[in-house]
Each structure stands twice: as structure tokens, then as C-alpha cells.
């Protein structure tokens, strides 16, 4: 593949990823973060493929930038998901403690 084709693939992957993720409403964003992480993973794989086949230095630079940004986005998604899961876990423990207090009559 020539450099322009690889750059076109990279740009299209970025646009597709952005459009898919931006269509999710903010109230559903956190529960659907796992699906978004899968999409970000696909974008990362596409960026790695483009970087691996790049012949021109400027295409390689753009592809490596895409790899860095996609990796940051993917890791950030997992961090947010993990934090949200811990928030729900803390609520469950608090609810269990309250139920135990009611059972003890306190």
C-alpha cells in the first residue's frame, strides 16, 4: 500500500471510532464503556497495522501518533470502568451493613 492509502485508512478509522462513541448518550456512556473499549481496541489494531506498513516517515509519524492516542483512550476507558465498578461495589457493601444493622435492631 502506498502512503496516502495508509493515511486515509488511519483518518477513516479515527472518524469511525469518534462517530460510534459520540453517538452514545452520556447517561449510557459508563454502562456501555466495555463496548466502547472493544471499539477502541479495533481502532488500535488498525493504527498498528498502518504503522507496520508505513513506508513514508510522515505516515509513520501520524500512525504512531494514532497508536499512542488510541492506547491512551483504551486505557482510560478501562480505568473509568474500573472506578465505576468500585463505586457500585461500595454501595453494595454499605447496603449490606445497613441491612445487618436493621436486623440487629440498631
PDB file of C-alpha atoms in Angstrom:
ATOM      1  CA  UNK A   1       0.000   0.000   0.000  1.00  0.00           C
ATOM      2  CA  UNK A   2       1.147   3.497  -0.677  1.00  0.00           C
ATOM      3  CA  UNK A   3       1.425   6.160   1.996  1.00  0.00           C
ATOM      4  CA  UNK A   4      -1.711   8.027   1.018  1.00  0.00           C
ATOM      5  CA  UNK A   5      -3.847   4.876   1.307  1.00  0.00           C
ATOM      6  CA  UNK A   6      -2.444   4.121   4.753  1.00  0.00           C
ATOM      7  CA  UNK A   7      -3.047   7.678   5.901  1.00  0.00           C
ATOM      8  CA  UNK A   8      -6.596   7.519   4.533  1.00  0.00           C
ATOM      9  CA  UNK A   9      -7.233   4.305   6.481  1.00  0.00           C
ATOM     10  CA  UNK A  10      -5.904   5.920   9.648  1.00  0.00           C
ATOM     11  CA  UNK A  11      -8.041   9.033   9.256  1.00  0.00           C
ATOM     12  CA  UNK A  12     -11.154   6.989   8.456  1.00  0.00           C
ATOM     13  CA  UNK A  13     -10.535   4.757  11.492  1.00  0.00           C
ATOM     14  CA  UNK A  14     -10.328   7.834  13.694  1.00  0.00           C
ATOM     15  CA  UNK A  15     -13.554   9.275  12.271  1.00  0.00           C
ATOM     16  CA  UNK A  16     -15.445   5.977  12.545  1.00  0.00           C
ATOM     17  CA  UNK A  17     -14.291   5.480  16.127  1.00  0.00           C
ATOM     18  CA  UNK A  18     -15.246   9.024  17.088  1.00  0.00           C
ATOM     19  CA  UNK A  19     -18.676   8.793  15.473  1.00  0.00           C
ATOM     20  CA  UNK A  20     -19.513   5.454  17.054  1.00  0.00           C
ATOM     21  CA  UNK A  21     -18.511   6.566  20.542  1.00  0.00           C
ATOM     22  CA  UNK A  22     -20.064  10.024  20.289  1.00  0.00           C
ATOM     23  CA  UNK A  23     -23.487   8.560  19.428  1.00  0.00           C
ATOM     24  CA  UNK A  24     -23.757   7.042  22.915  1.00  0.00           C
ATOM     25  CA  UNK A  25     -25.708   9.307  25.271  1.00  0.00           C
ATOM     26  CA  UNK A  26     -23.934  10.489  28.390  1.00  0.00           C
ATOM     27  CA  UNK A  27     -26.279   8.566  30.691  1.00  0.00           C
ATOM     28  CA  UNK A  28     -25.428   5.301  28.958  1.00  0.00           C
ATOM     29  CA  UNK A  29     -21.745   6.004  28.424  1.00  0.00           C
ATOM     30  CA  UNK A  30     -20.444   4.340  31.580  1.00  0.00           C
ATOM     31  CA  UNK A  31     -22.507   1.135  31.312  1.00  0.00           C
ATOM     32  CA  UNK A  32     -21.517   0.807  27.671  1.00  0.00           C
ATOM     33  CA  UNK A  33     -17.844   1.544  28.321  1.00  0.00           C
ATOM     34  CA  UNK A  34     -16.899  -2.099  27.784  1.00  0.00           C
ATOM     35  CA  UNK A  35     -18.347  -1.993  24.280  1.00  0.00           C
ATOM     36  CA  UNK A  36     -16.587   1.290  23.636  1.00  0.00           C
ATOM     37  CA  UNK A  37     -13.338  -0.288  24.810  1.00  0.00           C
ATOM     38  CA  UNK A  38     -13.776  -3.020  22.218  1.00  0.00           C
ATOM     39  CA  UNK A  39     -14.226  -0.386  19.524  1.00  0.00           C
ATOM     40  CA  UNK A  40     -11.125   1.435  20.743  1.00  0.00           C
ATOM     41  CA  UNK A  41      -9.257  -1.858  20.577  1.00  0.00           C
ATOM     42  CA  UNK A  42     -10.224  -2.230  16.917  1.00  0.00           C
ATOM     43  CA  UNK A  43      -9.011   1.302  16.235  1.00  0.00           C
ATOM     44  CA  UNK A  44      -5.740   0.491  17.985  1.00  0.00           C
ATOM     45  CA  UNK A  45      -5.240  -2.632  15.872  1.00  0.00           C
ATOM     46  CA  UNK A  46      -5.904  -0.614  12.692  1.00  0.00           C
ATOM     47  CA  UNK A  47      -3.393   2.028  13.748  1.00  0.00           C
ATOM     48  CA  UNK A  48      -0.778  -0.639  14.488  1.00  0.00           C
ATOM     49  CA  UNK A  49      -1.321  -2.237  11.068  1.00  0.00           C
ATOM     50  CA  UNK A  50      -0.926   1.124   9.364  1.00  0.00           C
ATOM     51  CA  UNK A  51       2.205   1.877  11.385  1.00  0.00           C
ATOM     52  CA  UNK A  52       3.667  -1.509  10.499  1.00  0.00           C
ATOM     53  CA  UNK A  53       3.202  -0.980   6.763  1.00  0.00           C
ATOM     54  CA  UNK A  54       4.127   2.686   6.566  1.00  0.00           C
ATOM     55  CA  UNK A  55       6.950   3.459   4.161  1.00  0.00           C
ATOM     56  CA  UNK A  56       6.998   7.249   4.360  1.00  0.00           C
ATOM     57  CA  UNK A  57       8.300   8.854   7.560  1.00  0.00           C
ATOM     58  CA  UNK A  58       5.360  11.255   7.845  1.00  0.00           C
ATOM     59  CA  UNK A  59       2.833   8.416   7.510  1.00  0.00           C
ATOM     60  CA  UNK A  60       4.735   6.508  10.173  1.00  0.00           C
ATOM     61  CA  UNK A  61       4.676   9.557  12.452  1.00  0.00           C
ATOM     62  CA  UNK A  62       0.916  10.016  12.042  1.00  0.00           C
ATOM     63  CA  UNK A  63       0.307   6.286  12.521  1.00  0.00           C
ATOM     64  CA  UNK A  64       2.422   6.206  15.674  1.00  0.00           C
ATOM     65  CA  UNK A  65       0.526   9.229  16.973  1.00  0.00           C
ATOM     66  CA  UNK A  66      -2.699   7.319  16.275  1.00  0.00           C
ATOM     67  CA  UNK A  67      -1.327   4.316  18.190  1.00  0.00           C
ATOM     68  CA  UNK A  68      -0.445   6.499  21.181  1.00  0.00           C
ATOM     69  CA  UNK A  69      -3.826   8.251  21.215  1.00  0.00           C
ATOM     70  CA  UNK A  70      -5.782   5.019  20.743  1.00  0.00           C
ATOM     71  CA  UNK A  71      -3.802   3.366  23.538  1.00  0.00           C
ATOM     72  CA  UNK A  72      -4.450   6.288  25.873  1.00  0.00           C
ATOM     73  CA  UNK A  73      -8.143   6.173  25.018  1.00  0.00           C
ATOM     74  CA  UNK A  74      -8.344   2.418  25.562  1.00  0.00           C
ATOM     75  CA  UNK A  75      -6.524   2.522  28.890  1.00  0.00           C
ATOM     76  CA  UNK A  76      -8.612   5.488  30.013  1.00  0.00           C
ATOM     77  CA  UNK A  77     -11.786   3.580  29.217  1.00  0.00           C
ATOM     78  CA  UNK A  78     -10.697   0.653  31.354  1.00  0.00           C
ATOM     79  CA  UNK A  79      -9.733   2.993  34.208  1.00  0.00           C
ATOM     80  CA  UNK A  80     -13.158   4.665  34.133  1.00  0.00           C
ATOM     81  CA  UNK A  81     -14.897   1.282  34.006  1.00  0.00           C
ATOM     82  CA  UNK A  82     -12.867   0.053  36.957  1.00  0.00           C
ATOM     83  CA  UNK A  83     -13.683   3.159  39.000  1.00  0.00           C
ATOM     84  CA  UNK A  84     -17.382   2.812  38.248  1.00  0.00           C
ATOM     85  CA  UNK A  85     -17.369  -0.853  39.253  1.00  0.00           C
ATOM     86  CA  UNK A  86     -15.718   0.076  42.551  1.00  0.00           C
ATOM     87  CA  UNK A  87     -18.394   2.707  43.143  1.00  0.00           C
ATOM     88  CA  UNK A  88     -21.160   0.118  42.746  1.00  0.00           C
ATOM     89  CA  UNK A  89     -19.239  -2.331  44.926  1.00  0.00           C
ATOM     90  CA  UNK A  90     -19.001   0.250  47.729  1.00  0.00           C
ATOM     91  CA  UNK A  91     -22.769   0.857  47.565  1.00  0.00           C
ATOM     92  CA  UNK A  92     -23.469  -2.854  47.824  1.00  0.00           C
ATOM     93  CA  UNK A  93     -21.281  -3.156  50.935  1.00  0.00           C
ATOM     94  CA  UNK A  94     -22.979  -0.117  52.513  1.00  0.00           C
ATOM     95  CA  UNK A  95     -26.392  -1.622  51.806  1.00  0.00           C
ATOM     96  CA  UNK A  96     -25.322  -4.912  53.373  1.00  0.00           C
ATOM     97  CA  UNK A  97     -24.162  -3.099  56.525  1.00  0.00           C
ATOM     98  CA  UNK A  98     -27.446  -1.192  56.786  1.00  0.00           C
ATOM     99  CA  UNK A  99     -29.425  -4.408  56.397  1.00  0.00           C
ATOM    100  CA  UNK A 100     -27.338  -6.030  59.160  1.00  0.00           C
ATOM    101  CA  UNK A 101     -27.992  -3.052  61.471  1.00  0.00           C
ATOM    102  CA  UNK A 102     -31.740  -3.300  60.884  1.00  0.00           C
ATOM    103  CA  UNK A 103     -31.641  -6.999  61.644  1.00  0.00           C
ATOM    104  CA  UNK A 104     -29.797  -6.276  64.919  1.00  0.00           C
ATOM    105  CA  UNK A 105     -32.381  -3.647  65.844  1.00  0.00           C
ATOM    106  CA  UNK A 106     -29.947  -0.700  65.889  1.00  0.00           C
TER     107      UNK A 106
END
